Amino acid sequence: MTSQLLCYTFLVFILPCPMILSLSAAEQNFIHRVTGLYSADREADLRAALSQLSGIKLVSLDFARAEAVLRYDPAVAFKDTKAEDIPKRFDERLRSISNHTLGVQPLISTPKDQLNRIEIPVAGLDCKACCLAAYEIIYRIEGVAQATASFKEGRITALIDTNKTNRAALEAALKKREVVVTSVAP
């Protein structure tokens, strides 16, 4: 037992700590669909929020699909959470940290080449909060894989699965919430 203790002491002082090695060895890359990425400048907000979540690192971000590759050890980042409950727990934590403007959802199973890009010209989106509200109206519709909202460009863009939704449904949802849909972008 003394030789084991000496060996462990040697490893701690000469080599990286075995505990740290085992933690980093358990880290994996996970792809998550990130909600709240309605414009490219939201990447900074995502990075800031993730910096507050211990043990979770952003590896890459595909803004066009609203998907992030994140590296973490589920046993460390979501201690005492069952594997099937991790996505829900992750969403809750990210929403809490970001004042409910960012979250994670399951990936869209529809292949990208089967999604249609829809652009809807709108008027009256004059700030980030308005864009977030319009974005949230759209991304919550079943069949929307990704959405953006730009007050600078005066439009909302969405990648949709046409087997589940269509342009008319998106426009109707916006109009119901009093977003002005125009015929041409300003």
mmCIF file of C-alpha atoms in Angstrom:
data_model
loop_
_atom_site.group_PDB
_atom_site.id
_atom_site.type_symbol
_atom_site.label_atom_id
_atom_site.label_comp_id
_atom_site.label_asym_id
_atom_site.label_seq_id
_atom_site.Cartn_x
_atom_site.Cartn_y
_atom_site.Cartn_z
ATOM 1 C CA MET A 1 0.000 0.000 0.000
ATOM 2 C CA THR A 2 2.902 2.343 0.704
ATOM 3 C CA SER A 3 4.291 1.759 -2.795
ATOM 4 C CA GLN A 4 0.865 2.621 -4.263
ATOM 5 C CA LEU A 5 0.809 5.851 -2.250
ATOM 6 C CA LEU A 6 4.338 6.711 -3.403
ATOM 7 C CA CYS A 7 3.401 5.961 -6.998
ATOM 8 C CA TYR A 8 0.294 8.146 -6.736
ATOM 9 C CA THR A 9 2.332 10.953 -5.159
ATOM 10 C CA PHE A 10 4.882 10.633 -7.961
ATOM 11 C CA LEU A 11 2.112 10.857 -10.584
ATOM 12 C CA VAL A 12 0.576 13.906 -8.955
ATOM 13 C CA PHE A 13 3.811 15.857 -8.854
ATOM 14 C CA ILE A 14 5.497 14.688 -12.036
ATOM 15 C CA LEU A 15 2.618 13.933 -14.409
ATOM 16 C CA PRO A 16 -0.787 15.537 -14.765
ATOM 17 C CA CYS A 17 -3.158 14.430 -12.043
ATOM 18 C CA PRO A 18 -4.792 11.065 -12.884
ATOM 19 C CA MET A 19 -8.154 12.515 -11.883
ATOM 20 C CA ILE A 20 -7.768 15.303 -14.425
ATOM 21 C CA LEU A 21 -6.709 12.795 -17.063
ATOM 22 C CA SER A 22 -9.789 10.706 -16.438
ATOM 23 C CA LEU A 23 -12.061 13.774 -16.588
ATOM 24 C CA SER A 24 -10.684 15.010 -19.882
ATOM 25 C CA ALA A 25 -10.715 11.471 -21.276
ATOM 26 C CA ALA A 26 -14.473 11.354 -20.563
ATOM 27 C CA GLU A 27 -15.119 14.632 -22.376
ATOM 28 C CA GLN A 28 -16.890 14.202 -25.677
ATOM 29 C CA ASN A 29 -18.195 16.404 -28.441
ATOM 30 C CA PHE A 30 -21.957 16.792 -28.579
ATOM 31 C CA ILE A 31 -23.979 18.599 -31.216
ATOM 32 C CA HIS A 32 -26.873 20.644 -29.894
ATOM 33 C CA ARG A 33 -29.442 22.782 -31.675
ATOM 34 C CA VAL A 34 -29.187 26.211 -30.071
ATOM 35 C CA THR A 35 -32.269 28.387 -29.844
ATOM 36 C CA GLY A 36 -31.973 32.140 -29.646
ATOM 37 C CA LEU A 37 -29.374 32.511 -32.395
ATOM 38 C CA TYR A 38 -31.539 34.867 -34.407
ATOM 39 C CA SER A 39 -28.566 36.912 -35.613
ATOM 40 C CA ALA A 40 -24.839 36.335 -36.009
ATOM 41 C CA ASP A 41 -23.996 38.758 -33.208
ATOM 42 C CA ARG A 42 -25.708 36.373 -30.763
ATOM 43 C CA GLU A 43 -22.619 34.152 -30.916
ATOM 44 C CA ALA A 44 -20.966 36.474 -28.392
ATOM 45 C CA ASP A 45 -23.998 36.097 -26.106
ATOM 46 C CA LEU A 46 -23.787 32.312 -26.426
ATOM 47 C CA ARG A 47 -20.075 32.327 -25.606
ATOM 48 C CA ALA A 48 -20.700 34.538 -22.562
ATOM 49 C CA ALA A 49 -23.475 32.254 -21.308
ATOM 50 C CA LEU A 50 -21.426 29.089 -21.848
ATOM 51 C CA SER A 51 -18.502 30.611 -19.962
ATOM 52 C CA GLN A 52 -20.748 30.514 -16.881
ATOM 53 C CA LEU A 53 -21.448 26.803 -17.283
ATOM 54 C CA SER A 54 -18.584 24.915 -15.706
ATOM 55 C CA GLY A 55 -16.973 22.273 -17.896
ATOM 56 C CA ILE A 56 -18.753 23.131 -21.171
ATOM 57 C CA LYS A 57 -16.694 24.462 -24.069
ATOM 58 C CA LEU A 58 -17.880 25.711 -27.455
ATOM 59 C CA VAL A 59 -15.904 23.879 -30.140
ATOM 60 C CA SER A 60 -17.686 25.269 -33.195
ATOM 61 C CA LEU A 61 -20.893 26.955 -34.257
ATOM 62 C CA ASP A 62 -22.875 26.421 -37.457
ATOM 63 C CA PHE A 63 -25.025 29.542 -37.494
ATOM 64 C CA ALA A 64 -26.802 28.496 -40.696
ATOM 65 C CA ARG A 65 -28.178 25.387 -38.917
ATOM 66 C CA ALA A 66 -28.236 26.886 -35.403
ATOM 67 C CA GLU A 67 -26.097 23.985 -34.212
ATOM 68 C CA ALA A 68 -23.172 24.059 -31.844
ATOM 69 C CA VAL A 69 -20.521 21.455 -31.199
ATOM 70 C CA LEU A 70 -19.915 21.519 -27.459
ATOM 71 C CA ARG A 71 -17.288 19.584 -25.534
ATOM 72 C CA TYR A 72 -18.042 18.328 -22.042
ATOM 73 C CA ASP A 73 -18.098 15.351 -19.737
ATOM 74 C CA PRO A 74 -21.780 14.720 -18.963
ATOM 75 C CA ALA A 75 -20.919 13.232 -15.560
ATOM 76 C CA VAL A 76 -19.117 16.440 -14.584
ATOM 77 C CA ALA A 77 -21.112 19.154 -16.346
ATOM 78 C CA PHE A 78 -24.443 17.603 -15.339
ATOM 79 C CA LYS A 79 -23.520 15.834 -12.128
ATOM 80 C CA ASP A 80 -26.251 13.627 -10.666
ATOM 81 C CA THR A 81 -28.379 13.958 -13.830
ATOM 82 C CA LYS A 82 -29.652 10.894 -15.669
ATOM 83 C CA ALA A 83 -28.401 10.699 -19.255
ATOM 84 C CA GLU A 84 -31.927 11.032 -20.688
ATOM 85 C CA ASP A 85 -32.497 14.200 -18.607
ATOM 86 C CA ILE A 86 -29.323 16.016 -19.719
ATOM 87 C CA PRO A 87 -30.849 17.854 -22.719
ATOM 88 C CA LYS A 88 -33.670 19.231 -20.559
ATOM 89 C CA ARG A 89 -31.267 20.174 -17.755
ATOM 90 C CA PHE A 90 -28.879 21.806 -20.229
ATOM 91 C CA ASP A 91 -31.749 23.823 -21.718
ATOM 92 C CA GLU A 92 -32.885 24.948 -18.250
ATOM 93 C CA ARG A 93 -29.391 26.041 -17.219
ATOM 94 C CA LEU A 94 -28.641 27.878 -20.475
ATOM 95 C CA ARG A 95 -32.033 29.610 -20.395
ATOM 96 C CA SER A 96 -31.508 30.666 -16.794
ATOM 97 C CA ILE A 97 -28.054 32.105 -17.438
ATOM 98 C CA SER A 98 -29.146 33.943 -20.619
ATOM 99 C CA ASN A 99 -32.354 35.472 -19.206
ATOM 100 C CA HIS A 100 -34.348 32.940 -21.248
ATOM 101 C CA THR A 101 -32.976 34.112 -24.598
ATOM 102 C CA LEU A 102 -30.820 31.042 -25.391
ATOM 103 C CA GLY A 103 -31.545 27.350 -25.038
ATOM 104 C CA VAL A 104 -30.923 23.924 -26.504
ATOM 105 C CA GLN A 105 -33.357 21.654 -28.293
ATOM 106 C CA PRO A 106 -33.109 18.299 -30.085
ATOM 107 C CA LEU A 107 -31.510 18.361 -33.508
ATOM 108 C CA ILE A 108 -33.771 18.559 -36.516
ATOM 109 C CA SER A 109 -33.842 15.143 -38.156
ATOM 110 C CA THR A 110 -34.709 16.459 -41.628
ATOM 111 C CA PRO A 111 -31.625 16.489 -43.887
ATOM 112 C CA LYS A 112 -30.476 20.000 -44.794
ATOM 113 C CA ASP A 113 -31.045 19.426 -48.519
ATOM 114 C CA GLN A 114 -34.726 18.777 -47.767
ATOM 115 C CA LEU A 115 -35.227 22.096 -45.960
ATOM 116 C CA ASN A 116 -36.537 25.144 -47.790
ATOM 117 C CA ARG A 117 -35.341 28.657 -47.087
ATOM 118 C CA ILE A 118 -38.166 31.159 -46.619
ATOM 119 C CA GLU A 119 -37.622 34.925 -46.409
ATOM 120 C CA ILE A 120 -40.423 37.055 -45.011
ATOM 121 C CA PRO A 121 -40.095 40.852 -45.296
ATOM 122 C CA VAL A 122 -41.286 42.607 -42.137
ATOM 123 C CA ALA A 123 -41.517 46.148 -40.809
ATOM 124 C CA GLY A 124 -41.251 47.496 -37.295
ATOM 125 C CA LEU A 125 -38.471 45.324 -35.915
ATOM 126 C CA ASP A 126 -36.386 48.186 -34.592
ATOM 127 C CA CYS A 127 -34.350 46.588 -31.800
ATOM 128 C CA LYS A 128 -32.856 43.301 -30.578
ATOM 129 C CA ALA A 129 -35.845 42.646 -28.316
ATOM 130 C CA CYS A 130 -38.272 42.962 -31.249
ATOM 131 C CA CYS A 131 -36.114 40.621 -33.316
ATOM 132 C CA LEU A 132 -35.994 38.102 -30.480
ATOM 133 C CA ALA A 133 -39.788 38.213 -30.147
ATOM 134 C CA ALA A 134 -40.309 37.693 -33.897
ATOM 135 C CA TYR A 135 -37.698 34.930 -33.922
ATOM 136 C CA GLU A 136 -39.407 33.143 -31.032
ATOM 137 C CA ILE A 137 -42.742 33.222 -32.847
ATOM 138 C CA ILE A 138 -41.161 31.455 -35.813
ATOM 139 C CA TYR A 139 -38.731 28.985 -34.266
ATOM 140 C CA ARG A 140 -41.422 27.483 -32.029
ATOM 141 C CA ILE A 141 -43.446 26.358 -35.030
ATOM 142 C CA GLU A 142 -43.061 22.647 -35.691
ATOM 143 C CA GLY A 143 -41.007 22.105 -38.824
ATOM 144 C CA VAL A 144 -38.801 25.180 -38.424
ATOM 145 C CA ALA A 145 -35.196 24.024 -38.288
ATOM 146 C CA GLN A 146 -33.601 27.438 -37.950
ATOM 147 C CA ALA A 147 -34.692 31.057 -38.041
ATOM 148 C CA THR A 148 -33.143 34.506 -38.068
ATOM 149 C CA ALA A 149 -34.604 37.970 -37.610
ATOM 150 C CA SER A 150 -32.906 41.169 -38.686
ATOM 151 C CA PHE A 151 -34.125 44.665 -37.986
ATOM 152 C CA LYS A 152 -31.319 46.021 -40.177
ATOM 153 C CA GLU A 153 -32.476 43.988 -43.180
ATOM 154 C CA GLY A 154 -36.180 44.043 -42.309
ATOM 155 C CA ARG A 155 -36.724 40.339 -42.721
ATOM 156 C CA ILE A 156 -37.173 37.023 -41.036
ATOM 157 C CA THR A 157 -35.542 33.984 -42.587
ATOM 158 C CA ALA A 158 -36.358 30.371 -41.788
ATOM 159 C CA LEU A 159 -35.265 26.931 -42.883
ATOM 160 C CA ILE A 160 -38.410 24.821 -42.889
ATOM 161 C CA ASP A 161 -39.495 21.250 -43.460
ATOM 162 C CA THR A 162 -42.370 21.733 -45.924
ATOM 163 C CA ASN A 163 -43.914 18.448 -44.806
ATOM 164 C CA LYS A 164 -44.591 20.085 -41.435
ATOM 165 C CA THR A 165 -45.121 23.789 -42.137
ATOM 166 C CA ASN A 166 -45.179 26.409 -44.885
ATOM 167 C CA ARG A 167 -44.725 30.103 -45.559
ATOM 168 C CA ALA A 168 -48.418 30.883 -44.994
ATOM 169 C CA ALA A 169 -48.288 29.334 -41.508
ATOM 170 C CA LEU A 170 -45.227 31.425 -40.610
ATOM 171 C CA GLU A 171 -46.793 34.627 -41.916
ATOM 172 C CA ALA A 172 -50.056 33.885 -40.087
ATOM 173 C CA ALA A 173 -48.197 33.332 -36.809
ATOM 174 C CA LEU A 174 -46.344 36.630 -37.226
ATOM 175 C CA LYS A 175 -49.510 38.558 -38.077
ATOM 176 C CA LYS A 176 -51.321 37.036 -35.108
ATOM 177 C CA ARG A 177 -48.625 38.542 -32.865
ATOM 178 C CA GLU A 178 -48.911 41.882 -34.696
ATOM 179 C CA VAL A 179 -45.661 41.701 -36.633
ATOM 180 C CA VAL A 180 -46.155 43.656 -39.860
ATOM 181 C CA VAL A 181 -45.492 41.407 -42.847
ATOM 182 C CA THR A 182 -44.738 43.437 -45.969
ATOM 183 C CA SER A 183 -44.506 42.542 -49.616
ATOM 184 C CA VAL A 184 -40.946 43.795 -50.019
ATOM 185 C CA ALA A 185 -38.013 44.156 -47.607
ATOM 186 C CA PRO A 186 -37.219 47.820 -46.784
#
